[in-house]
């Protein structure tokens, strides 16, 4: 005679949701290979769909060129020495435009996040400008600084700065007040608290803001190269529009997308490198 | 009156300006803590006990009244007082060692001595071997132990603690209380501790100050004559229970007042 509770046949001790890892459970993790593969498969399906539509003759090449036409366009641009000078011209504009915007956004955002006075002083103006459509400012920027690279920097600056500065302000405000208070109780002056505590504590957030705003620059680049640019990826796309060279447009868009992806990944990798201590906090 | 009290709060009143007008949170609070004493303030939530601690720390300027340490009126934060908050306030980008050393930034000692002092206090809170860990790798209780080490390393004569174990689970909390008593007995500093946990207040303290509901003032002062060193078993003694009953009754009276406050009635 045993006093144990008899087990019903076919019932295991393991709760059913752990027995088999299911694909769609709210917030539950899935197997890593499935996660990675699904992203690749999705893009593959899009490519197959694209190929099917174009090779099957369901859409006119004028609206959507075949993948081979786009690949051929890639070879043409590389062999004729168009692609890399275009890329360099655009990357150069983006880097400098974004850097100038960031050089202003960081100190101003830090001031606004720390001192209510600067927030009150600048926020109304920044909110006003940031809702102005950047595209509509193109004629003005040409009038002001001409049609050289300066005009491209200016457009990128306007597109990035007024958003970035507010995001940096919020990154700074996210630092818990008790962290500042600890600094004061340790005898630090407010400038020392700012330098030794607020800045390092807000750096991961600011870095993420960098990553996000760099992403936007590609959008504004095309706007900036819309008028009066001799080269650049955006320029090439706008020009192709005139001749209905759809494969040039598609290829240009893909290149920009790829460059954007690479930039994003680099920022993420550097984040993991600079802020190793953040990983454990999650 | 042969010896001067370590800490004196003289008629502290404080008003918060809110959108709906001024709110009186502290109303003429008087309090004295003797040198080397462990004093605890207990009260209902919102009674202004944290605000009072911030005033003693010099982080908030009271609307009226003064705080004196060794007869000196305090003017803002100072290194004669150390603070431990309820929230985790370690610097996540620094290792445990660097966090504790950071507190010595303003001390006139060499790098070598800073390192040794930090190691000594890290050892005292039982974290030897974790010097190179980052706060993100530590449990809540360990983080608060580092915070205690950081608050003690520069030898403040008063340690201010704002519900330091409030975010910890009951078991960890009990162990932390014992650890803090142990550390306090080694350091012989004056402690002003804030909590809403009556057991914690009795277990730790020489004196318990019960606060009234908002606007906060000291309702009653109670001496805790339990012998030291205390072990966790003291909470099961009849003396402890008697003290607990007194304090719980007093706090309950205050809590009932807030329940009957007009603002609550309006909501209900």
mmCIF file of N, CA and C in Angstrom, chain A residues 176 178-189 192 196-198 200-202 277-278 280-281, chain B residues 54 59 77-79 81 83 85 87 89-93 102-103 105-106 134-137 150 154:
data_model
loop_
_atom_site.group_PDB
_atom_site.id
_atom_site.type_symbol
_atom_site.label_atom_id
_atom_site.label_comp_id
_atom_site.label_asym_id
_atom_site.label_seq_id
_atom_site.Cartn_x
_atom_site.Cartn_y
_atom_site.Cartn_z
ATOM 1 N N UNK A 176 17.859 59.569 -13.049
ATOM 2 C CA UNK A 176 17.081 59.700 -11.811
ATOM 3 C C UNK A 176 17.621 60.803 -10.905
ATOM 4 N N UNK A 178 17.634 61.021 -7.764
ATOM 5 C CA UNK A 178 18.389 60.536 -6.602
ATOM 6 C C UNK A 178 19.877 60.370 -6.910
ATOM 7 N N UNK A 179 20.202 60.127 -8.174
ATOM 8 C CA UNK A 179 21.609 60.015 -8.557
ATOM 9 C C UNK A 179 22.309 61.369 -8.395
ATOM 10 N N UNK A 180 21.592 62.446 -8.727
ATOM 11 C CA UNK A 180 22.144 63.792 -8.541
ATOM 12 C C UNK A 180 22.255 64.110 -7.057
ATOM 13 N N UNK A 181 21.215 63.705 -6.305
ATOM 14 C CA UNK A 181 21.199 63.998 -4.864
ATOM 15 C C UNK A 181 22.380 63.334 -4.172
ATOM 16 N N UNK A 182 22.676 62.088 -4.567
ATOM 17 C CA UNK A 182 23.828 61.396 -3.984
ATOM 18 C C UNK A 182 25.085 62.221 -4.208
ATOM 19 N N UNK A 183 25.235 62.755 -5.398
ATOM 20 C CA UNK A 183 26.392 63.587 -5.709
ATOM 21 C C UNK A 183 26.506 64.762 -4.743
ATOM 22 N N UNK A 184 25.374 65.425 -4.498
ATOM 23 C CA UNK A 184 25.398 66.568 -3.569
ATOM 24 C C UNK A 184 25.790 66.138 -2.159
ATOM 25 N N UNK A 185 25.237 64.977 -1.710
ATOM 26 C CA UNK A 185 25.561 64.559 -0.346
ATOM 27 C C UNK A 185 27.040 64.169 -0.232
ATOM 28 N N UNK A 186 27.671 63.831 -1.361
ATOM 29 C CA UNK A 186 29.100 63.501 -1.321
ATOM 30 C C UNK A 186 29.957 64.755 -1.417
ATOM 31 N N UNK A 187 29.303 65.913 -1.424
ATOM 32 C CA UNK A 187 30.041 67.170 -1.388
ATOM 33 C C UNK A 187 30.398 67.737 -2.747
ATOM 34 N N UNK A 188 29.779 67.223 -3.817
ATOM 35 C CA UNK A 188 30.096 67.725 -5.146
ATOM 36 C C UNK A 188 29.308 69.010 -5.436
ATOM 37 N N UNK A 189 29.929 69.911 -6.197
ATOM 38 C CA UNK A 189 29.220 71.112 -6.636
ATOM 39 C C UNK A 189 28.302 70.720 -7.792
ATOM 40 N N UNK A 192 30.198 69.714 -10.846
ATOM 41 C CA UNK A 192 30.815 68.386 -10.711
ATOM 42 C C UNK A 192 29.761 67.289 -10.863
ATOM 43 N N UNK A 196 30.392 64.604 -13.625
ATOM 44 C CA UNK A 196 30.742 63.249 -13.180
ATOM 45 C C UNK A 196 29.549 62.310 -13.108
ATOM 46 N N UNK A 197 28.338 62.854 -13.014
ATOM 47 C CA UNK A 197 27.182 61.976 -12.827
ATOM 48 C C UNK A 197 26.176 62.087 -13.970
ATOM 49 N N UNK A 198 25.686 63.294 -14.236
ATOM 50 C CA UNK A 198 24.611 63.433 -15.232
ATOM 51 C C UNK A 198 25.091 63.024 -16.630
ATOM 52 N N UNK A 200 27.796 61.041 -17.738
ATOM 53 C CA UNK A 200 27.966 59.602 -17.971
ATOM 54 C C UNK A 200 26.664 58.820 -17.885
ATOM 55 N N UNK A 201 25.764 59.252 -16.985
ATOM 56 C CA UNK A 201 24.510 58.504 -16.829
ATOM 57 C C UNK A 201 23.613 58.653 -18.052
ATOM 58 N N UNK A 202 23.714 59.786 -18.760
ATOM 59 C CA UNK A 202 22.821 59.974 -19.913
ATOM 60 C C UNK A 202 23.464 59.535 -21.231
ATOM 61 N N UNK A 277 28.262 47.835 -19.407
ATOM 62 C CA UNK A 277 27.577 47.802 -18.112
ATOM 63 C C UNK A 277 26.069 47.935 -18.250
ATOM 64 N N UNK A 278 25.592 48.469 -19.387
ATOM 65 C CA UNK A 278 24.146 48.608 -19.571
ATOM 66 C C UNK A 278 23.493 47.245 -19.765
ATOM 67 N N UNK A 280 23.933 44.351 -18.474
ATOM 68 C CA UNK A 280 23.534 43.644 -17.262
ATOM 69 C C UNK A 280 22.364 44.316 -16.558
ATOM 70 N N UNK A 281 22.175 45.596 -16.841
ATOM 71 C CA UNK A 281 21.085 46.311 -16.181
ATOM 72 C C UNK A 281 19.720 45.961 -16.738
ATOM 73 N N UNK B 54 15.251 64.664 3.714
ATOM 74 C CA UNK B 54 15.896 65.484 2.682
ATOM 75 C C UNK B 54 16.316 66.847 3.248
ATOM 76 N N UNK B 59 19.242 68.734 1.201
ATOM 77 C CA UNK B 59 18.829 68.687 -0.200
ATOM 78 C C UNK B 59 17.593 69.544 -0.439
ATOM 79 N N UNK B 77 23.841 70.510 1.597
ATOM 80 C CA UNK B 77 24.432 69.189 1.824
ATOM 81 C C UNK B 77 25.877 69.303 2.306
ATOM 82 N N UNK B 78 26.331 68.318 3.043
ATOM 83 C CA UNK B 78 27.706 68.351 3.522
ATOM 84 C C UNK B 78 28.214 66.959 3.809
ATOM 85 N N UNK B 79 29.524 66.838 3.895
ATOM 86 C CA UNK B 79 30.120 65.515 4.072
ATOM 87 C C UNK B 79 30.121 65.048 5.530
ATOM 88 N N UNK B 81 27.297 64.377 6.720
ATOM 89 C CA UNK B 81 26.119 63.508 6.667
ATOM 90 C C UNK B 81 26.210 62.598 5.438
ATOM 91 N N UNK B 83 24.157 59.596 3.019
ATOM 92 C CA UNK B 83 22.752 59.314 2.725
ATOM 93 C C UNK B 83 22.621 57.998 1.951
ATOM 94 N N UNK B 85 19.493 56.038 -0.101
ATOM 95 C CA UNK B 85 18.121 56.189 -0.573
ATOM 96 C C UNK B 85 17.435 54.836 -0.720
ATOM 97 N N UNK B 87 15.680 54.093 -3.483
ATOM 98 C CA UNK B 87 15.961 53.692 -4.869
ATOM 99 C C UNK B 87 17.439 53.345 -4.998
ATOM 100 N N UNK B 89 20.899 53.794 -6.111
ATOM 101 C CA UNK B 89 21.585 54.992 -6.589
ATOM 102 C C UNK B 89 23.051 54.741 -6.894
ATOM 103 N N UNK B 90 23.421 53.487 -7.136
ATOM 104 C CA UNK B 90 24.804 53.238 -7.556
ATOM 105 C C UNK B 90 24.974 53.762 -8.972
ATOM 106 N N UNK B 91 26.199 54.129 -9.316
ATOM 107 C CA UNK B 91 26.472 54.587 -10.676
ATOM 108 C C UNK B 91 26.710 53.346 -11.534
ATOM 109 N N UNK B 92 25.804 53.077 -12.475
ATOM 110 C CA UNK B 92 25.873 51.790 -13.184
ATOM 111 C C UNK B 92 27.117 51.635 -14.062
ATOM 112 N N UNK B 93 27.780 52.741 -14.391
ATOM 113 C CA UNK B 93 28.958 52.627 -15.263
ATOM 114 C C UNK B 93 30.244 52.394 -14.470
ATOM 115 N N UNK B 102 34.384 56.632 -5.335
ATOM 116 C CA UNK B 102 33.860 57.914 -5.804
ATOM 117 C C UNK B 102 33.482 58.817 -4.630
ATOM 118 N N UNK B 103 33.035 58.199 -3.536
ATOM 119 C CA UNK B 103 32.625 58.978 -2.363
ATOM 120 C C UNK B 103 33.813 59.697 -1.731
ATOM 121 N N UNK B 105 36.062 61.269 -3.471
ATOM 122 C CA UNK B 105 36.523 62.257 -4.450
ATOM 123 C C UNK B 105 37.007 63.539 -3.778
ATOM 124 N N UNK B 106 36.295 63.944 -2.722
ATOM 125 C CA UNK B 106 36.620 65.217 -2.064
ATOM 126 C C UNK B 106 37.478 65.026 -0.822
ATOM 127 N N UNK B 134 29.781 45.000 -11.670
ATOM 128 C CA UNK B 134 29.034 46.227 -11.952
ATOM 129 C C UNK B 134 27.658 46.125 -11.303
ATOM 130 N N UNK B 135 27.071 47.281 -10.941
ATOM 131 C CA UNK B 135 25.785 47.252 -10.237
ATOM 132 C C UNK B 135 24.721 46.409 -10.943
ATOM 133 N N UNK B 136 24.742 46.416 -12.276
ATOM 134 C CA UNK B 136 23.760 45.634 -13.004
ATOM 135 C C UNK B 136 23.843 44.144 -12.751
ATOM 136 N N UNK B 137 24.990 43.693 -12.240
ATOM 137 C CA UNK B 137 25.168 42.263 -11.977
ATOM 138 C C UNK B 137 24.776 41.895 -10.557
ATOM 139 N N UNK B 150 29.359 52.987 0.524
ATOM 140 C CA UNK B 150 29.687 54.276 -0.080
ATOM 141 C C UNK B 150 29.346 55.429 0.865
ATOM 142 N N UNK B 154 33.530 57.736 3.789
ATOM 143 C CA UNK B 154 34.161 59.039 4.066
ATOM 144 C C UNK B 154 33.875 59.521 5.488
#
